[in-house]
Amino acid sequence: MLRRVVAVLALAMAATACASAPAPTTGQATGQGTQTAAAAKPVSIKGADGAVVELKAPATKVVSLEWTYTEDLLALGVTPVGVADVDNYETWVTAGARVKGRTTDVGTRQEPSLEKITALAPDLIVAEKFRVGQNLDALKQIAPVVVLDYTGEGTGRTQYAHMRQTLKDLAVVVGKQAEADQVLAGLDAKIAEVKGRLEKAGKAGTDYTVTQGYTGENAPVLRMLADNSLAAQVLAETGLKNAWKGKGDSWGMTETDVEALKQVDRATLLYVASDKDNVFTGALAKNPIWQGLTFVKEKRALPLDPGTWLWGGPKTTEQLLEETAKALGA
C-alpha cells in the first residue's frame, strides 16, 4: 500500500511546553486567536498517538514530515522551515503554494535527516502516525512532535470530515484559526460551484471510477478509490456516483490490476498518472483487456492533471473537483 505515499518524521528536542492550556479531547486542539503578539497564549493538541502537545504560544517554526500537513500549513499561510521529500511533493502535489526554494528539504518522509531538523531548531514537528514509529523518540529530543493520522481511524469521522478537522487542529497550534475558516469556506464554495457546473452540463449523477496508476514489479498497478476515501466522499458532495464497490483499506483504496476494471467499465474512468510513468498511455494501451473495456472504446477514460494528489487537504481536494469537472466537460 501507499509505498510512495509513506513518510516519516524528524526529531525533537526539549519542550516549549506549558501547562496552563486546557486538556483537549482526542484528536482536537485548543487555543485562541491568530498568530499575533496578542495571541501569544498557550495552545495544545492531543495527537493520534494519545500524547498531548502543549506550547506556550502558537508555533512559528514548523517542520512537516508528511505532504498532507505540508499542504495544510501552506494553505494556512505558514511556510514550514523544513519539509520532507520536497522534490516529490512538487511533482505529486501541485495544488496550493509551492515550497521549493522556500524551505529546507529534511530528507525523505521515510528517513528524515535528524541533523537537518536539529539545525533548523523548530518549535514544532508535524508527523504522520503510520510513518513515525521508530523515529518518534529521537524527534522528541529535538522539538515537540504532534502525531496526526490521515485515515482518522477511531475518530468516527469520514475521511472528508477528518481532513477538515485536521486543518482546524493544525490551525490552532500555529495560531491560524481564522485562516482555516477561510480555507474551508473556499472549499465549500468550490463544491457548490462544481455541483452547479455538472448539473448545467447534464453530468449530475454520473457514474465514475477514480484511480491512480503506476508501474509496480514490471506491471501496471491501479489504486482504486473506494467509498471510504476522501476522493469518493468529496465527489459525492457534487452528486457524482462512485461505481467502484471494492473494499478500501484504511486509506480508502484497493490495489488491483486491469482485470478488475471489467466491473466498472460502464462508468467513466478518471485517472491520475505521472508523466514519467503513465501506465494508461503506456503498458495498458496495448493490453487487450484494456482495449476491450467499454470506457476505453467510448473514450471515457479521462486523465486528470498528473499532480492531482488524492490523499491531501483542502487545496488538493479543490483541484480534484476542478479536474473532474473539466474532464467531464462541465
GROMACS .gro file of C-alpha atoms in nm:
model
  330
    1MET     CA    1   0.000   0.000   0.000
    2LEU     CA    2   0.098   0.356  -0.008
    3ARG     CA    3   0.452   0.264  -0.082
    4ARG     CA    4   0.514   0.601  -0.240
    5VAL     CA    5   0.299   0.787  -0.005
    6VAL     CA    6   0.476   0.696   0.305
    7ALA     CA    7   0.665   0.939   0.515
    8VAL     CA    8   0.838   0.971   0.839
    9LEU     CA    9   0.939   1.244   1.068
   10ALA     CA   10   1.200   1.420   1.236
   11LEU     CA   11   1.323   1.481   1.577
   12ALA     CA   12   1.258   1.696   1.854
   13MET     CA   13   1.414   1.847   2.148
   14ALA     CA   14   1.303   1.987   2.473
   15ALA     CA   15   0.969   2.138   2.501
   16THR     CA   16   0.829   2.476   2.460
   17ALA     CA   17   0.581   2.332   2.689
   18CYS     CA   18   0.347   2.493   2.923
   19ALA     CA   19   0.070   2.354   3.126
   20SER     CA   20  -0.192   2.620   3.153
   21ALA     CA   21  -0.390   2.530   2.843
   22PRO     CA   22  -0.694   2.309   2.898
   23ALA     CA   23  -0.653   1.946   2.801
   24PRO     CA   24  -0.803   1.883   2.456
   25THR     CA   25  -1.020   1.593   2.367
   26THR     CA   26  -0.877   1.321   2.147
   27GLY     CA   27  -0.770   1.445   1.805
   28GLN     CA   28  -0.860   1.805   1.882
   29ALA     CA   29  -0.669   2.117   1.959
   30THR     CA   30  -0.734   2.404   2.194
   31GLY     CA   31  -0.612   2.758   2.175
   32GLN     CA   32  -0.708   3.113   2.097
   33GLY     CA   33  -0.658   3.390   1.847
   34THR     CA   34  -0.448   3.438   1.538
   35GLN     CA   35  -0.072   3.443   1.525
   36THR     CA   36  -0.016   3.790   1.662
   37ALA     CA   37   0.157   3.920   1.969
   38ALA     CA   38  -0.181   3.947   2.137
   39ALA     CA   39  -0.244   3.580   2.068
   40ALA     CA   40   0.076   3.452   2.228
   41LYS     CA   41  -0.122   3.229   2.456
   42PRO     CA   42  -0.079   2.861   2.530
   43VAL     CA   43  -0.212   2.616   2.278
   44SER     CA   44  -0.237   2.242   2.293
   45ILE     CA   45  -0.330   1.946   2.079
   46LYS     CA   46  -0.385   1.581   2.151
   47GLY     CA   47  -0.226   1.373   1.881
   48ALA     CA   48  -0.338   1.049   1.725
   49ASP     CA   49  -0.085   0.873   1.948
   50GLY     CA   50  -0.268   0.998   2.256
   51ALA     CA   51   0.007   1.241   2.353
   52VAL     CA   52  -0.085   1.599   2.437
   53VAL     CA   53   0.149   1.861   2.294
   54GLU     CA   54   0.140   2.192   2.477
   55LEU     CA   55   0.311   2.509   2.356
   56LYS     CA   56   0.348   2.841   2.533
   57ALA     CA   57   0.242   3.014   2.212
   58PRO     CA   58   0.144   2.913   1.857
   59ALA     CA   59   0.434   2.759   1.668
   60THR     CA   60   0.615   2.971   1.411
   61LYS     CA   61   0.899   2.736   1.309
   62VAL     CA   62   0.737   2.415   1.195
   63VAL     CA   63   0.887   2.109   1.029
   64SER     CA   64   0.642   1.898   0.829
   65LEU     CA   65   0.722   1.537   0.757
   66GLU     CA   66   0.410   1.450   0.558
   67TRP     CA   67   0.276   1.601   0.234
   68THR     CA   68  -0.082   1.640   0.357
   69TYR     CA   69   0.028   1.851   0.653
   70THR     CA   70   0.271   2.049   0.438
   71GLU     CA   71  -0.023   2.136   0.215
   72ASP     CA   72  -0.237   2.225   0.518
   73LEU     CA   73   0.028   2.454   0.665
   74LEU     CA   74   0.080   2.632   0.335
   75ALA     CA   75  -0.295   2.677   0.297
   76LEU     CA   76  -0.295   2.843   0.640
   77GLY     CA   77  -0.020   3.080   0.531
   78VAL     CA   78   0.257   2.905   0.722
   79THR     CA   79   0.565   2.806   0.523
   80PRO     CA   80   0.736   2.524   0.713
   81VAL     CA   81   1.104   2.582   0.787
   82GLY     CA   82   1.161   2.219   0.690
   83VAL     CA   83   0.969   1.980   0.465
   84ALA     CA   84   1.029   1.614   0.390
   85ASP     CA   85   1.064   1.497   0.030
   86VAL     CA   86   1.039   1.839  -0.135
   87ASP     CA   87   1.106   1.734  -0.496
   88ASN     CA   88   0.841   1.463  -0.492
   89TYR     CA   89   0.597   1.700  -0.320
   90GLU     CA   90   0.643   1.944  -0.606
   91THR     CA   91   0.575   1.661  -0.854
   92TRP     CA   92   0.280   1.484  -0.693
   93VAL     CA   93   0.109   1.769  -0.509
   94THR     CA   94   0.068   2.061  -0.746
   95ALA     CA   95  -0.223   2.236  -0.574
   96GLY     CA   96  -0.164   2.534  -0.349
   97ALA     CA   97   0.155   2.723  -0.270
   98ARG     CA   98   0.497   2.585  -0.366
   99VAL     CA   99   0.777   2.513  -0.121
  100LYS     CA  100   1.081   2.451  -0.338
  101GLY     CA  101   1.335   2.725  -0.271
  102ARG     CA  102   1.140   2.848   0.032
  103THR     CA  103   1.217   2.573   0.280
  104THR     CA  104   1.482   2.320   0.377
  105ASP     CA  105   1.445   1.968   0.243
  106VAL     CA  106   1.489   1.748   0.551
  107GLY     CA  107   1.520   1.421   0.364
  108THR     CA  108   1.266   1.159   0.274
  109ARG     CA  109   0.941   1.106   0.454
  110GLN     CA  110   1.061   0.758   0.544
  111GLU     CA  111   1.403   0.864   0.665
  112PRO     CA  112   1.421   1.233   0.752
  113SER     CA  113   1.755   1.382   0.844
  114LEU     CA  114   1.770   1.437   1.217
  115GLU     CA  115   2.076   1.653   1.171
  116LYS     CA  116   1.899   1.889   0.932
  117ILE     CA  117   1.594   1.913   1.153
  118THR     CA  118   1.805   1.984   1.458
  119ALA     CA  119   1.984   2.262   1.274
  120LEU     CA  120   1.651   2.428   1.198
  121ALA     CA  121   1.565   2.449   1.570
  122PRO     CA  122   1.191   2.410   1.508
  123ASP     CA  123   0.934   2.476   1.776
  124LEU     CA  124   0.704   2.204   1.639
  125ILE     CA  125   0.733   1.892   1.425
  126VAL     CA  126   0.427   1.751   1.250
  127ALA     CA  127   0.437   1.382   1.163
  128GLU     CA  128   0.214   1.106   1.029
  129LYS     CA  129   0.129   0.826   1.270
  130PHE     CA  130   0.192   0.532   1.043
  131ARG     CA  131   0.542   0.651   0.949
  132VAL     CA  132   0.676   0.794   1.269
  133GLY     CA  133   0.709   0.486   1.487
  134GLN     CA  134   1.078   0.420   1.509
  135ASN     CA  135   1.179   0.787   1.489
  136LEU     CA  136   0.936   0.937   1.734
  137ASP     CA  137   1.160   0.927   2.040
  138ALA     CA  138   1.450   1.081   1.850
  139LEU     CA  139   1.228   1.352   1.710
  140LYS     CA  140   1.101   1.438   2.055
  141GLN     CA  141   1.458   1.512   2.157
  142ILE     CA  142   1.456   1.797   1.905
  143ALA     CA  143   1.113   1.960   1.947
  144PRO     CA  144   0.755   1.881   2.044
  145VAL     CA  145   0.604   1.638   1.795
  146VAL     CA  146   0.237   1.629   1.708
  147VAL     CA  147   0.144   1.294   1.555
  148LEU     CA  148  -0.154   1.303   1.321
  149ASP     CA  149  -0.337   1.023   1.144
  150TYR     CA  150  -0.461   1.088   0.792
  151THR     CA  151  -0.704   0.798   0.798
  152GLY     CA  152  -0.897   0.920   1.101
  153GLU     CA  153  -0.947   0.564   1.219
  154GLY     CA  154  -1.109   0.552   1.560
  155THR     CA  155  -1.245   0.906   1.541
  156GLY     CA  156  -1.583   0.811   1.397
  157ARG     CA  157  -1.536   1.066   1.119
  158THR     CA  158  -1.534   1.012   0.745
  159GLN     CA  159  -1.203   1.088   0.576
  160TYR     CA  160  -1.356   1.405   0.434
  161ALA     CA  161  -1.470   1.522   0.777
  162HIS     CA  162  -1.139   1.422   0.928
  163MET     CA  163  -0.944   1.619   0.668
  164ARG     CA  164  -1.140   1.929   0.764
  165GLN     CA  165  -1.089   1.869   1.137
  166THR     CA  166  -0.716   1.812   1.090
  167LEU     CA  167  -0.683   2.152   0.924
  168LYS     CA  168  -0.865   2.313   1.215
  169ASP     CA  169  -0.643   2.137   1.469
  170LEU     CA  170  -0.326   2.243   1.294
  171ALA     CA  171  -0.462   2.596   1.271
  172VAL     CA  172  -0.484   2.613   1.649
  173VAL     CA  173  -0.123   2.520   1.710
  174VAL     CA  174   0.002   2.773   1.454
  175GLY     CA  175  -0.249   3.043   1.552
  176LYS     CA  176  -0.435   3.049   1.221
  177GLN     CA  177  -0.796   2.965   1.307
  178ALA     CA  178  -0.941   3.249   1.101
  179GLU     CA  179  -0.738   3.136   0.801
  180ALA     CA  180  -0.867   2.780   0.843
  181ASP     CA  181  -1.224   2.905   0.836
  182GLN     CA  182  -1.149   3.092   0.513
  183VAL     CA  183  -0.986   2.789   0.350
  184LEU     CA  184  -1.279   2.563   0.436
  185ALA     CA  185  -1.528   2.824   0.318
  186GLY     CA  186  -1.340   2.830  -0.012
  187LEU     CA  187  -1.366   2.453  -0.036
  188ASP     CA  188  -1.739   2.464   0.033
  189ALA     CA  189  -1.780   2.724  -0.238
  190LYS     CA  190  -1.584   2.509  -0.482
  191ILE     CA  191  -1.806   2.209  -0.413
  192ALA     CA  192  -2.116   2.417  -0.477
  193GLU     CA  193  -1.966   2.564  -0.793
  194VAL     CA  194  -1.870   2.226  -0.938
  195LYS     CA  195  -2.206   2.076  -0.846
  196GLY     CA  196  -2.377   2.355  -1.037
  197ARG     CA  197  -2.149   2.314  -1.339
  198LEU     CA  198  -2.214   1.939  -1.352
  199GLU     CA  199  -2.588   1.994  -1.337
  200LYS     CA  200  -2.574   2.257  -1.609
  201ALA     CA  201  -2.367   2.024  -1.829
  202GLY     CA  202  -2.607   1.736  -1.777
  203LYS     CA  203  -2.342   1.537  -1.586
  204ALA     CA  204  -2.511   1.527  -1.246
  205GLY     CA  205  -2.523   1.175  -1.107
  206THR     CA  206  -2.259   1.045  -1.350
  207ASP     CA  207  -2.117   0.706  -1.255
  208TYR     CA  208  -1.740   0.727  -1.233
  209THR     CA  209  -1.436   0.541  -1.103
  210VAL     CA  210  -1.120   0.723  -0.998
  211THR     CA  211  -0.779   0.561  -0.982
  212GLN     CA  212  -0.408   0.632  -0.964
  213GLY     CA  213  -0.188   0.411  -1.180
  214TYR     CA  214   0.182   0.331  -1.166
  215THR     CA  215   0.423   0.055  -1.257
  216GLY     CA  216   0.492  -0.196  -0.983
  217GLU     CA  217   0.712  -0.502  -1.037
  218ASN     CA  218   0.700  -0.451  -1.415
  219ALA     CA  219   0.322  -0.446  -1.434
  220PRO     CA  220   0.059  -0.171  -1.406
  221VAL     CA  221  -0.090  -0.128  -1.060
  222LEU     CA  222  -0.418   0.055  -1.010
  223ARG     CA  223  -0.518   0.220  -0.683
  224MET     CA  224  -0.896   0.224  -0.695
  225LEU     CA  225  -1.062   0.475  -0.464
  226ALA     CA  226  -1.342   0.322  -0.259
  227ASP     CA  227  -1.637   0.491  -0.090
  228ASN     CA  228  -1.440   0.537   0.231
  229SER     CA  229  -1.178   0.751   0.053
  230LEU     CA  230  -1.155   1.128   0.070
  231ALA     CA  231  -1.180   1.149  -0.310
  232ALA     CA  232  -1.502   0.949  -0.333
  233GLN     CA  233  -1.658   1.133  -0.041
  234VAL     CA  234  -1.593   1.480  -0.176
  235LEU     CA  235  -1.706   1.387  -0.527
  236ALA     CA  236  -2.025   1.251  -0.372
  237GLU     CA  237  -2.085   1.604  -0.240
  238THR     CA  238  -2.126   1.711  -0.604
  239GLY     CA  239  -2.372   1.433  -0.683
  240LEU     CA  240  -2.131   1.205  -0.871
  241LYS     CA  241  -2.161   0.831  -0.802
  242ASN     CA  242  -1.864   0.606  -0.735
  243ALA     CA  243  -1.905   0.284  -0.935
  244TRP     CA  244  -1.616   0.104  -0.763
  245LYS     CA  245  -1.755  -0.111  -0.482
  246GLY     CA  246  -1.436  -0.284  -0.377
  247LYS     CA  247  -1.346  -0.263  -0.009
  248GLY     CA  248  -1.096   0.009   0.060
  249ASP     CA  249  -0.817  -0.013   0.315
  250SER     CA  250  -0.775   0.248   0.587
  251TRP     CA  251  -0.657   0.494   0.321
  252GLY     CA  252  -0.969   0.424   0.115
  253MET     CA  253  -0.811   0.237  -0.170
  254THR     CA  254  -0.780  -0.106  -0.326
  255GLU     CA  255  -0.473  -0.201  -0.527
  256THR     CA  256  -0.563  -0.414  -0.825
  257ASP     CA  257  -0.495  -0.472  -1.194
  258VAL     CA  258  -0.662  -0.413  -1.528
  259GLU     CA  259  -0.879  -0.725  -1.499
  260ALA     CA  260  -1.075  -0.563  -1.214
  261LEU     CA  261  -1.179  -0.274  -1.435
  262LYS     CA  262  -1.430  -0.503  -1.609
  263GLN     CA  263  -1.651  -0.449  -1.301
  264VAL     CA  264  -1.684  -0.079  -1.373
  265ASP     CA  265  -1.634  -0.040  -1.745
  266ARG     CA  266  -1.981   0.110  -1.793
  267ALA     CA  267  -1.875   0.402  -1.576
  268THR     CA  268  -1.641   0.686  -1.666
  269LEU     CA  269  -1.281   0.629  -1.561
  270LEU     CA  270  -1.091   0.923  -1.413
  271TYR     CA  271  -0.724   0.854  -1.372
  272VAL     CA  272  -0.404   1.011  -1.239
  273ALA     CA  273  -0.060   0.906  -1.360
  274SER     CA  274   0.283   1.061  -1.357
  275ASP     CA  275   0.412   1.192  -1.689
  276LYS     CA  276   0.718   0.974  -1.630
  277ASP     CA  277   0.515   0.658  -1.564
  278ASN     CA  278   0.180   0.680  -1.740
  279VAL     CA  279   0.058   0.321  -1.746
  280PHE     CA  280  -0.265   0.424  -1.918
  281THR     CA  281  -0.097   0.557  -2.230
  282GLY     CA  282   0.192   0.312  -2.191
  283ALA     CA  283   0.163  -0.053  -2.093
  284LEU     CA  284  -0.216  -0.062  -2.071
  285ALA     CA  285  -0.271   0.093  -2.413
  286LYS     CA  286  -0.151  -0.230  -2.576
  287ASN     CA  287  -0.332  -0.460  -2.336
  288PRO     CA  288  -0.627  -0.650  -2.497
  289ILE     CA  289  -0.828  -0.636  -2.175
  290TRP     CA  290  -0.786  -0.260  -2.154
  291GLN     CA  291  -0.870  -0.218  -2.522
  292GLY     CA  292  -1.192  -0.415  -2.470
  293LEU     CA  293  -1.325  -0.204  -2.182
  294THR     CA  294  -1.635  -0.001  -2.263
  295PHE     CA  295  -1.499   0.325  -2.127
  296VAL     CA  296  -1.193   0.286  -2.349
  297LYS     CA  297  -1.397   0.214  -2.661
  298GLU     CA  298  -1.626   0.507  -2.586
  299LYS     CA  299  -1.336   0.738  -2.499
  300ARG     CA  300  -1.446   0.783  -2.138
  301ALA     CA  301  -1.108   0.705  -1.982
  302LEU     CA  302  -1.021   1.061  -1.885
  303PRO     CA  303  -0.691   1.188  -1.741
  304LEU     CA  304  -0.672   1.432  -1.454
  305ASP     CA  305  -0.371   1.657  -1.402
  306PRO     CA  306  -0.074   1.434  -1.305
  307GLY     CA  307  -0.023   1.647  -0.996
  308THR     CA  308  -0.371   1.578  -0.859
  309TRP     CA  309  -0.299   1.426  -0.519
  310LEU     CA  310  -0.580   1.203  -0.396
  311TRP     CA  311  -0.484   1.190  -0.028
  312GLY     CA  312  -0.437   1.556   0.054
  313GLY     CA  313  -0.602   1.852   0.220
  314PRO     CA  314  -0.842   2.128   0.112
  315LYS     CA  315  -0.635   2.260  -0.178
  316THR     CA  316  -0.576   1.923  -0.341
  317THR     CA  317  -0.945   1.848  -0.286
  318GLU     CA  318  -1.037   2.166  -0.473
  319GLN     CA  319  -0.801   2.060  -0.752
  320LEU     CA  320  -0.968   1.718  -0.773
  321LEU     CA  321  -1.307   1.888  -0.803
  322GLU     CA  322  -1.188   2.122  -1.078
  323GLU     CA  323  -1.006   1.850  -1.270
  324THR     CA  324  -1.310   1.622  -1.252
  325ALA     CA  325  -1.543   1.893  -1.377
  326LYS     CA  326  -1.312   1.975  -1.666
  327ALA     CA  327  -1.267   1.608  -1.758
  328LEU     CA  328  -1.646   1.563  -1.770
  329GLY     CA  329  -1.685   1.870  -1.986
  330ALA     CA  330  -1.851   2.083  -1.719
   0.00000   0.00000   0.00000
